[in-house]
Amino acid sequence: MLRIVIALACSFLLGLACVPSPEGLPEPAQLARPVTFLDDVKPVLDTRCVVCHSCYNAACQLKLSSFEGAERGGTKEKVYSSSRLGRAEPTRLFTDAPTTDAWRARGFHSVLQNRAQGPRNDALLFMFLEAKRRDPVPRGEYRPEASDLSCPSSPREAGVFLALHPDRGMPFGFPALSDEEYGVLASWVAQGTPGPTPQEQVALVTPGAADARAITEWESFLNRPDAKHVMTARYLYEHLFLAHLRFADSDSEDFYEIVRSTSGPGEPIAVIASVRPYDDPGVDRVFYRFRKIHSTLVHKTHMVVELDEARLARYRELFIEPEWLAPPRVLPHSEVVDANPFVVYAQIPPRSRYAFLLDHAQYFIQSFMQGPVCKGQVALNVIHDHFWVFFMDPDADLVVQNPAFLAEQAGNLRLPNEFGSEGRIVETFSDDYRERYRAFYDAKMRLYDEQRPEGLAIDSVWRGRVPEDSPLLTVYRHFDSASLHRGPLGDLPRTLWVIDFTQLERIYYALVAGFDVYGNVAHQVNVRRYMDFLRVEGELNFVQLLPQPVREPMIRSWYVGDDDLEETRAQEILNARRPTRVGYETDEPKRELVERLVDDHLLDSLGIEFDPLNYRRHGGTVPMPTAFETHEDVLDGFRALTAPGTGFIREVNESEANVLWVRVRDYRGSDRFISIVINRWHDNVSSLFLENFFLDASKDTMDFHAGPIGSYPNYFLDVSAEHLPDFFDVLANFDGSEAYRKKFDRFGVSRADPRFWSLYDWFQARADEANGIHAGIYDLNRYYPEAQR
């Protein structure tokens, strides 16, 4: 109560009582040695600050993954808003403002500026670090993405905030920095927070010699002025603008992004700051340039595409060498048309476009979850927690084989974000796009009726072309984030998709190329509603391969409680007009089909096999071992826990912990990294706003994987090998009793636990080793307090 009174008094007195006098301000406790930004400061920011301050979901939009982000500072404006009626102005670092002064004009405030006199310091960064030193024990709830963060823009406001919330120093809700880490940042603040030297800054943004040669070749290809190259480059840019590009022929560890620029190769890049990659650039000539990424890589947005001579030859093979469907011409920009790739790129053979998408299948599916949404529930409550994705083979996709049909249906393939970031409220619950979608789907079914009346065979599923392909992917949804993995992880999912060309392209343009996190609520809701149709289309593509009698019951089992089933699902498939050309021998056709695809159909050179720990071939179960004397006993212990509805799953349901990372110490001579993934059962995922009403915790399951799963760990567990029997007992039999809570508390690591940072560092190091070029800093914004005791 006293704290509240003081804070209110501060507010009435304009904060004067809360701002320390110059004599009362703390003096940074400097190290005896000088510090530099790149060698000393950046490693501390990366390991203790970037874990929450990166991407669009960074508190106060304070991005500490680069000096430019730290210098830009924070703002009170939010990127994510579920009630915004108008679009917000984009605030993309390195894109939407060229200088720190320009960011100040847009409402960003400094967190580094010291306004105090003498050795004292009132830089906001330092005030919050010092507050943690004074009051290091977290109290209450700590959710950086959901807590009421006031984002103070001055020492006065910070004083008010910290008077009311003295335990909300930085790192937010976690243990204080070590003396060494604090000393580094304090010394930096005392020195006036200098950034990289001019020489260091040049090195940060300048490609090495080998990469520079590759960039010259690629920019030459992308910027040739003839219509064929212009439209090819436009298509490639719209699909790769989020990719972190790496030149595989080089030994460099650097990554690049492709940007549109008003300046050509050899000149400084002048970025065209459009909201979407297909927006009218506003200039007569666009140049595609490679810009070096020098911000710290974070796992949640690090989506890698490797480029080399073979890839360049492949792009020429797909786009330049074939004859196009019409004489190549540069299509002028138009707001509505630009959002429809089936109009803009109608002249490029559909087979070339689909082959390109399949070549990068993992990247494109990944971009749906790790792209502009970043805080993923905007798009993710439209999918189940665990499913597998296959792809239609180009030779079996009749839309690909019939370009005239595709051109005829282009109007029905319009997307709801075609009118930009300010979706019209009146259209939010309109049936216009539903009717267009249904018209296209009905026409597509008639096309298959005419040309494939006997149904589809198993070879209609793409089996891959080269060993690096990803014709089978696993999607895990972790409530408000998701992860993608090559191959079939987990047990046989409840739902599976087969994605075809038009579905893949529409998902990409709806959720990635055309999605604006700064858009209004109508824009976002319209995209979410349209994704319902695209999800169903993938599911229906899969059930077409199953025997007719099981199709309708299976679809209905995926939509329990969906009163709108008859209206929204394609009745032609539910009534199953076409047979399947796949012959079946068992009474489990779904499992039989999947096992035949994985065991016999996919290319052997892919190395794709079933998950040895979680997949229960033929649906079998494994009993919990009575002792854990061998490695196989331990594996069987995990296998036994994959059955639904264990007590521990019910416990973590209450905490919203979906991804748990376990360190098993001294197991067979070394420490092991295990991820526990909770798969929550949804009766259906058709509801836009009432997701919790369709959950059934009794059917939730757990999967176990060696190494990291997800980008946002929700909870850490620390288990000694000798305590594995107790650990399995907790997972299998947790009943909420005091005895089991004490057992659980022995393993769980709360935010305030002194072991927290050392354990996080261990997980991060092991993940970096496992991920190679895909490694990035993991995010702690969703390390939930409810998972702690």
Short mmCIF file of N, CA, C and O in Angstrom, two decimals, residues 202-293:
data_model
loop_
_atom_site.label_atom_id
_atom_site.label_comp_id
_atom_site.label_asym_id
_atom_site.label_seq_id
_atom_site.Cartn_x
_atom_site.Cartn_y
_atom_site.Cartn_z
N VAL A 202 31.93 -0.30 -40.59
CA VAL A 202 32.12 -0.65 -42.00
C VAL A 202 32.22 -2.16 -42.16
O VAL A 202 31.61 -2.76 -43.07
N ALA A 203 32.97 -2.81 -41.28
CA ALA A 203 33.13 -4.26 -41.36
C ALA A 203 31.80 -4.97 -41.12
O ALA A 203 31.52 -6.02 -41.73
N LEU A 204 30.95 -4.41 -40.24
CA LEU A 204 29.67 -5.04 -39.94
C LEU A 204 28.76 -5.11 -41.16
O LEU A 204 28.01 -6.07 -41.33
N VAL A 205 28.80 -4.11 -42.01
CA VAL A 205 27.84 -4.03 -43.11
C VAL A 205 28.45 -4.37 -44.46
O VAL A 205 27.74 -4.40 -45.47
N THR A 206 29.75 -4.66 -44.50
CA THR A 206 30.43 -4.92 -45.77
C THR A 206 30.66 -6.41 -45.97
O THR A 206 31.25 -7.07 -45.10
N PRO A 207 30.22 -7.00 -47.08
CA PRO A 207 30.45 -8.41 -47.33
C PRO A 207 31.94 -8.72 -47.49
O PRO A 207 32.73 -7.87 -47.94
N GLY A 208 32.31 -9.94 -47.14
CA GLY A 208 33.65 -10.39 -47.40
C GLY A 208 33.87 -10.61 -48.89
O GLY A 208 32.92 -10.56 -49.69
N ALA A 209 35.10 -10.89 -49.27
CA ALA A 209 35.45 -10.97 -50.69
C ALA A 209 34.67 -12.05 -51.43
O ALA A 209 34.14 -11.82 -52.52
N ALA A 210 34.58 -13.24 -50.83
CA ALA A 210 33.87 -14.34 -51.51
C ALA A 210 32.39 -14.03 -51.65
O ALA A 210 31.78 -14.26 -52.71
N ASP A 211 31.78 -13.51 -50.58
CA ASP A 211 30.36 -13.15 -50.65
C ASP A 211 30.14 -12.02 -51.65
O ASP A 211 29.13 -12.00 -52.36
N ALA A 212 31.06 -11.07 -51.70
CA ALA A 212 30.92 -9.95 -52.64
C ALA A 212 30.89 -10.44 -54.08
O ALA A 212 30.12 -9.93 -54.91
N ARG A 213 31.72 -11.45 -54.38
CA ARG A 213 31.70 -12.00 -55.74
C ARG A 213 30.36 -12.67 -56.03
O ARG A 213 29.80 -12.52 -57.13
N ALA A 214 29.84 -13.40 -55.06
CA ALA A 214 28.54 -14.06 -55.25
C ALA A 214 27.44 -13.02 -55.41
O ALA A 214 26.53 -13.17 -56.25
N ILE A 215 27.49 -11.97 -54.61
CA ILE A 215 26.48 -10.92 -54.70
C ILE A 215 26.50 -10.27 -56.08
O ILE A 215 25.44 -9.99 -56.67
N THR A 216 27.67 -10.03 -56.61
CA THR A 216 27.78 -9.44 -57.95
C THR A 216 27.06 -10.31 -58.97
O THR A 216 26.31 -9.81 -59.84
N GLU A 217 27.27 -11.62 -58.89
CA GLU A 217 26.64 -12.53 -59.84
C GLU A 217 25.12 -12.55 -59.67
O GLU A 217 24.37 -12.49 -60.65
N TRP A 218 24.68 -12.62 -58.42
CA TRP A 218 23.24 -12.69 -58.18
C TRP A 218 22.54 -11.37 -58.52
O TRP A 218 21.45 -11.38 -59.09
N GLU A 219 23.15 -10.26 -58.16
CA GLU A 219 22.52 -8.98 -58.49
C GLU A 219 22.50 -8.75 -59.99
O GLU A 219 21.56 -8.13 -60.52
N SER A 220 23.49 -9.26 -60.69
CA SER A 220 23.48 -9.16 -62.14
C SER A 220 22.29 -9.93 -62.71
O SER A 220 21.59 -9.45 -63.62
N PHE A 221 22.05 -11.12 -62.18
CA PHE A 221 20.92 -11.93 -62.63
C PHE A 221 19.58 -11.25 -62.34
O PHE A 221 18.69 -11.18 -63.19
N LEU A 222 19.44 -10.73 -61.14
CA LEU A 222 18.16 -10.18 -60.71
C LEU A 222 17.85 -8.83 -61.34
O LEU A 222 16.68 -8.42 -61.37
N ASN A 223 18.86 -8.12 -61.82
CA ASN A 223 18.64 -6.75 -62.29
C ASN A 223 18.79 -6.60 -63.80
O ASN A 223 18.91 -5.47 -64.30
N ARG A 224 18.78 -7.71 -64.53
CA ARG A 224 18.79 -7.59 -65.98
C ARG A 224 17.50 -6.92 -66.43
O ARG A 224 16.42 -7.18 -65.88
N PRO A 225 17.53 -6.05 -67.44
CA PRO A 225 16.38 -5.19 -67.74
C PRO A 225 15.31 -5.80 -68.62
O PRO A 225 14.24 -5.19 -68.80
N ASP A 226 15.55 -6.98 -69.22
CA ASP A 226 14.53 -7.54 -70.10
C ASP A 226 13.35 -8.03 -69.28
O ASP A 226 13.46 -8.37 -68.09
N ALA A 227 12.18 -8.09 -69.89
CA ALA A 227 10.93 -8.36 -69.18
C ALA A 227 10.96 -9.72 -68.46
O ALA A 227 10.43 -9.85 -67.35
N LYS A 228 11.58 -10.71 -69.08
CA LYS A 228 11.60 -12.03 -68.47
C LYS A 228 12.36 -12.02 -67.15
O LYS A 228 11.92 -12.59 -66.14
N HIS A 229 13.51 -11.36 -67.15
CA HIS A 229 14.28 -11.27 -65.91
C HIS A 229 13.60 -10.35 -64.89
O HIS A 229 13.65 -10.61 -63.69
N VAL A 230 12.98 -9.27 -65.37
CA VAL A 230 12.32 -8.34 -64.45
C VAL A 230 11.20 -9.04 -63.69
O VAL A 230 11.08 -8.92 -62.47
N MET A 231 10.36 -9.79 -64.40
CA MET A 231 9.24 -10.45 -63.74
C MET A 231 9.71 -11.65 -62.90
O MET A 231 9.14 -11.95 -61.85
N THR A 232 10.77 -12.31 -63.34
CA THR A 232 11.34 -13.39 -62.53
C THR A 232 11.89 -12.83 -61.23
O THR A 232 11.64 -13.39 -60.14
N ALA A 233 12.64 -11.74 -61.31
CA ALA A 233 13.21 -11.14 -60.11
C ALA A 233 12.11 -10.66 -59.17
O ALA A 233 12.22 -10.79 -57.94
N ARG A 234 11.07 -10.10 -59.74
CA ARG A 234 9.94 -9.63 -58.91
C ARG A 234 9.31 -10.81 -58.16
O ARG A 234 9.01 -10.71 -56.97
N TYR A 235 9.13 -11.92 -58.84
CA TYR A 235 8.55 -13.11 -58.21
C TYR A 235 9.48 -13.65 -57.13
O TYR A 235 9.03 -13.97 -56.01
N LEU A 236 10.76 -13.76 -57.43
CA LEU A 236 11.71 -14.28 -56.45
C LEU A 236 11.78 -13.38 -55.22
O LEU A 236 11.79 -13.87 -54.08
N TYR A 237 11.79 -12.08 -55.42
CA TYR A 237 11.86 -11.16 -54.28
C TYR A 237 10.63 -11.28 -53.40
O TYR A 237 10.73 -11.33 -52.16
N GLU A 238 9.46 -11.33 -54.02
CA GLU A 238 8.23 -11.42 -53.22
C GLU A 238 8.19 -12.68 -52.37
O GLU A 238 7.53 -12.70 -51.33
N HIS A 239 8.92 -13.71 -52.80
CA HIS A 239 8.90 -14.96 -52.05
C HIS A 239 10.09 -15.12 -51.11
O HIS A 239 10.03 -15.95 -50.18
N LEU A 240 11.14 -14.38 -51.32
CA LEU A 240 12.35 -14.57 -50.50
C LEU A 240 12.70 -13.34 -49.65
O LEU A 240 13.76 -13.31 -49.02
N PHE A 241 11.81 -12.37 -49.58
CA PHE A 241 12.18 -11.11 -48.91
C PHE A 241 12.39 -11.30 -47.41
O PHE A 241 13.06 -10.50 -46.77
N LEU A 242 11.84 -12.37 -46.81
CA LEU A 242 12.05 -12.63 -45.39
C LEU A 242 13.19 -13.60 -45.13
O LEU A 242 13.58 -13.79 -43.98
N ALA A 243 13.73 -14.20 -46.17
CA ALA A 243 14.75 -15.23 -45.99
C ALA A 243 16.06 -14.63 -45.53
O ALA A 243 16.43 -13.51 -45.92
N HIS A 244 16.75 -15.38 -44.69
CA HIS A 244 18.14 -15.07 -44.37
C HIS A 244 19.00 -15.88 -45.34
O HIS A 244 19.09 -17.11 -45.24
N LEU A 245 19.59 -15.19 -46.28
CA LEU A 245 20.27 -15.83 -47.40
C LEU A 245 21.74 -16.04 -47.07
O LEU A 245 22.41 -15.16 -46.55
N ARG A 246 22.22 -17.22 -47.40
CA ARG A 246 23.62 -17.56 -47.14
C ARG A 246 24.22 -18.13 -48.41
O ARG A 246 23.58 -18.94 -49.11
N PHE A 247 25.43 -17.70 -48.72
CA PHE A 247 26.10 -18.20 -49.92
C PHE A 247 26.87 -19.46 -49.55
O PHE A 247 27.91 -19.42 -48.90
N ALA A 248 26.30 -20.58 -49.96
CA ALA A 248 26.83 -21.88 -49.52
C ALA A 248 28.21 -22.17 -50.09
O ALA A 248 28.97 -22.96 -49.51
N ASP A 249 28.57 -21.56 -51.22
CA ASP A 249 29.89 -21.79 -51.81
C ASP A 249 30.99 -21.04 -51.07
O ASP A 249 32.18 -21.24 -51.33
N SER A 250 30.60 -20.13 -50.18
CA SER A 250 31.56 -19.34 -49.42
C SER A 250 31.74 -19.95 -48.04
O SER A 250 30.86 -20.65 -47.53
N ASP A 251 32.89 -19.69 -47.42
CA ASP A 251 33.10 -20.17 -46.06
C ASP A 251 32.66 -19.11 -45.04
O ASP A 251 32.93 -19.24 -43.85
N SER A 252 31.97 -18.10 -45.50
CA SER A 252 31.51 -17.02 -44.64
C SER A 252 30.37 -17.52 -43.74
O SER A 252 29.58 -18.40 -44.11
N GLU A 253 30.27 -16.93 -42.57
CA GLU A 253 29.16 -17.21 -41.66
C GLU A 253 28.11 -16.11 -41.71
O GLU A 253 27.21 -16.05 -40.88
N ASP A 254 28.20 -15.22 -42.69
CA ASP A 254 27.30 -14.08 -42.78
C ASP A 254 26.01 -14.45 -43.50
O ASP A 254 25.98 -15.35 -44.35
N PHE A 255 24.97 -13.69 -43.18
CA PHE A 255 23.67 -13.85 -43.83
C PHE A 255 23.25 -12.51 -44.42
O PHE A 255 23.68 -11.44 -43.97
N TYR A 256 22.36 -12.59 -45.42
CA TYR A 256 21.93 -11.40 -46.15
C TYR A 256 20.42 -11.44 -46.32
O TYR A 256 19.78 -12.48 -46.23
N GLU A 257 19.86 -10.27 -46.59
CA GLU A 257 18.46 -10.17 -46.98
C GLU A 257 18.40 -9.46 -48.31
O GLU A 257 19.25 -8.63 -48.63
N ILE A 258 17.41 -9.79 -49.10
CA ILE A 258 17.24 -9.13 -50.38
C ILE A 258 16.23 -8.01 -50.21
O ILE A 258 15.18 -8.19 -49.59
N VAL A 259 16.59 -6.83 -50.69
CA VAL A 259 15.74 -5.65 -50.54
C VAL A 259 15.55 -4.98 -51.90
O VAL A 259 16.35 -5.16 -52.82
N ARG A 260 14.48 -4.20 -52.00
CA ARG A 260 14.30 -3.35 -53.18
C ARG A 260 14.95 -2.01 -52.91
O ARG A 260 14.82 -1.44 -51.83
N SER A 261 15.66 -1.51 -53.90
CA SER A 261 16.42 -0.27 -53.75
C SER A 261 16.22 0.62 -54.96
O SER A 261 15.97 0.13 -56.07
N THR A 262 16.33 1.93 -54.74
CA THR A 262 16.31 2.86 -55.87
C THR A 262 17.67 2.99 -56.51
O THR A 262 17.80 3.59 -57.58
N SER A 263 18.70 2.44 -55.85
CA SER A 263 20.07 2.53 -56.37
C SER A 263 20.53 1.16 -56.84
O SER A 263 20.18 0.14 -56.25
N GLY A 264 21.34 1.16 -57.88
CA GLY A 264 21.76 -0.08 -58.49
C GLY A 264 23.03 -0.65 -57.88
O GLY A 264 23.63 -0.07 -56.96
N PRO A 265 23.45 -1.83 -58.34
CA PRO A 265 24.66 -2.48 -57.84
C PRO A 265 25.86 -1.54 -57.91
O PRO A 265 26.02 -0.76 -58.86
N GLY A 266 26.69 -1.62 -56.88
CA GLY A 266 27.87 -0.78 -56.81
C GLY A 266 27.65 0.53 -56.10
O GLY A 266 28.62 1.23 -55.78
N GLU A 267 26.40 0.89 -55.85
CA GLU A 267 26.07 2.12 -55.13
C GLU A 267 25.53 1.78 -53.75
O GLU A 267 25.06 0.66 -53.51
N PRO A 268 25.55 2.72 -52.81
CA PRO A 268 24.93 2.47 -51.50
C PRO A 268 23.45 2.12 -51.67
O PRO A 268 22.75 2.71 -52.50
N ILE A 269 22.98 1.17 -50.89
CA ILE A 269 21.60 0.73 -50.98
C ILE A 269 20.67 1.81 -50.45
O ILE A 269 20.89 2.38 -49.38
N ALA A 270 19.62 2.11 -51.20
CA ALA A 270 18.57 3.05 -50.79
C ALA A 270 17.26 2.28 -50.75
O ALA A 270 16.59 2.12 -51.78
N VAL A 271 16.91 1.77 -49.58
CA VAL A 271 15.79 0.84 -49.44
C VAL A 271 14.47 1.52 -49.78
O VAL A 271 14.20 2.65 -49.35
N ILE A 272 13.65 0.81 -50.52
CA ILE A 272 12.27 1.22 -50.77
C ILE A 272 11.43 0.65 -49.64
O ILE A 272 11.25 -0.57 -49.53
N ALA A 273 10.91 1.52 -48.79
CA ALA A 273 10.28 1.07 -47.53
C ALA A 273 8.79 0.81 -47.72
O ALA A 273 7.94 1.41 -47.07
N SER A 274 8.46 -0.12 -48.60
CA SER A 274 7.05 -0.47 -48.78
C SER A 274 6.61 -1.42 -47.67
O SER A 274 7.42 -2.13 -47.07
N VAL A 275 5.32 -1.43 -47.39
CA VAL A 275 4.79 -2.29 -46.34
C VAL A 275 4.84 -3.74 -46.77
O VAL A 275 5.24 -4.62 -46.00
N ARG A 276 4.44 -4.00 -47.99
CA ARG A 276 4.43 -5.37 -48.52
C ARG A 276 5.41 -5.47 -49.68
O ARG A 276 5.69 -4.47 -50.36
N PRO A 277 5.92 -6.64 -49.93
CA PRO A 277 6.93 -6.77 -50.99
C PRO A 277 6.39 -6.53 -52.38
O PRO A 277 7.16 -6.29 -53.31
N TYR A 278 5.05 -6.60 -52.53
CA TYR A 278 4.48 -6.39 -53.86
C TYR A 278 3.90 -4.99 -54.04
O TYR A 278 3.32 -4.67 -55.08
N ASP A 279 4.02 -4.12 -53.03
CA ASP A 279 3.49 -2.77 -53.16
C ASP A 279 4.20 -2.01 -54.28
O ASP A 279 5.37 -2.24 -54.57
N ASP A 280 3.48 -1.08 -54.86
CA ASP A 280 4.05 -0.21 -55.89
C ASP A 280 5.26 0.51 -55.31
O ASP A 280 5.16 1.22 -54.30
N PRO A 281 6.45 0.33 -55.89
CA PRO A 281 7.64 0.96 -55.32
C PRO A 281 7.68 2.46 -55.53
O PRO A 281 8.48 3.16 -54.89
N GLY A 282 6.87 2.99 -56.43
CA GLY A 282 6.83 4.43 -56.64
C GLY A 282 7.96 4.98 -57.47
O GLY A 282 8.14 6.19 -57.54
N VAL A 283 8.74 4.11 -58.09
CA VAL A 283 9.83 4.55 -58.97
C VAL A 283 9.77 3.74 -60.26
O VAL A 283 9.19 2.66 -60.31
N ASP A 284 10.38 4.28 -61.31
CA ASP A 284 10.35 3.61 -62.60
C ASP A 284 11.20 2.35 -62.62
O ASP A 284 10.86 1.36 -63.28
N ARG A 285 12.32 2.38 -61.92
CA ARG A 285 13.24 1.25 -61.98
C ARG A 285 13.57 0.79 -60.56
O ARG A 285 13.99 1.58 -59.71
N VAL A 286 13.36 -0.50 -60.32
CA VAL A 286 13.68 -1.11 -59.03
C VAL A 286 14.93 -1.95 -59.19
O VAL A 286 15.09 -2.65 -60.21
N PHE A 287 15.80 -1.91 -58.19
CA PHE A 287 16.98 -2.77 -58.17
C PHE A 287 16.88 -3.69 -56.94
O PHE A 287 16.48 -3.26 -55.87
N TYR A 288 17.26 -4.94 -57.16
CA TYR A 288 17.25 -5.91 -56.07
C TYR A 288 18.67 -6.05 -55.55
O TYR A 288 19.59 -6.39 -56.29
N ARG A 289 18.83 -5.79 -54.26
CA ARG A 289 20.16 -5.73 -53.67
C ARG A 289 20.25 -6.65 -52.45
O ARG A 289 19.25 -6.93 -51.78
N PHE A 290 21.45 -7.11 -52.18
CA PHE A 290 21.70 -7.96 -51.02
C PHE A 290 22.29 -7.11 -49.90
O PHE A 290 23.36 -6.51 -50.06
N ARG A 291 21.58 -7.06 -48.77
CA ARG A 291 22.03 -6.28 -47.63
C ARG A 291 22.46 -7.23 -46.50
O ARG A 291 21.72 -8.12 -46.11
N LYS A 292 23.65 -6.99 -46.00
CA LYS A 292 24.20 -7.85 -44.95
C LYS A 292 23.43 -7.64 -43.65
O LYS A 292 23.14 -6.51 -43.25
N ILE A 293 23.11 -8.75 -42.99
CA ILE A 293 22.42 -8.70 -41.71
C ILE A 293 23.47 -8.64 -40.61
O ILE A 293 24.29 -9.55 -40.48
#
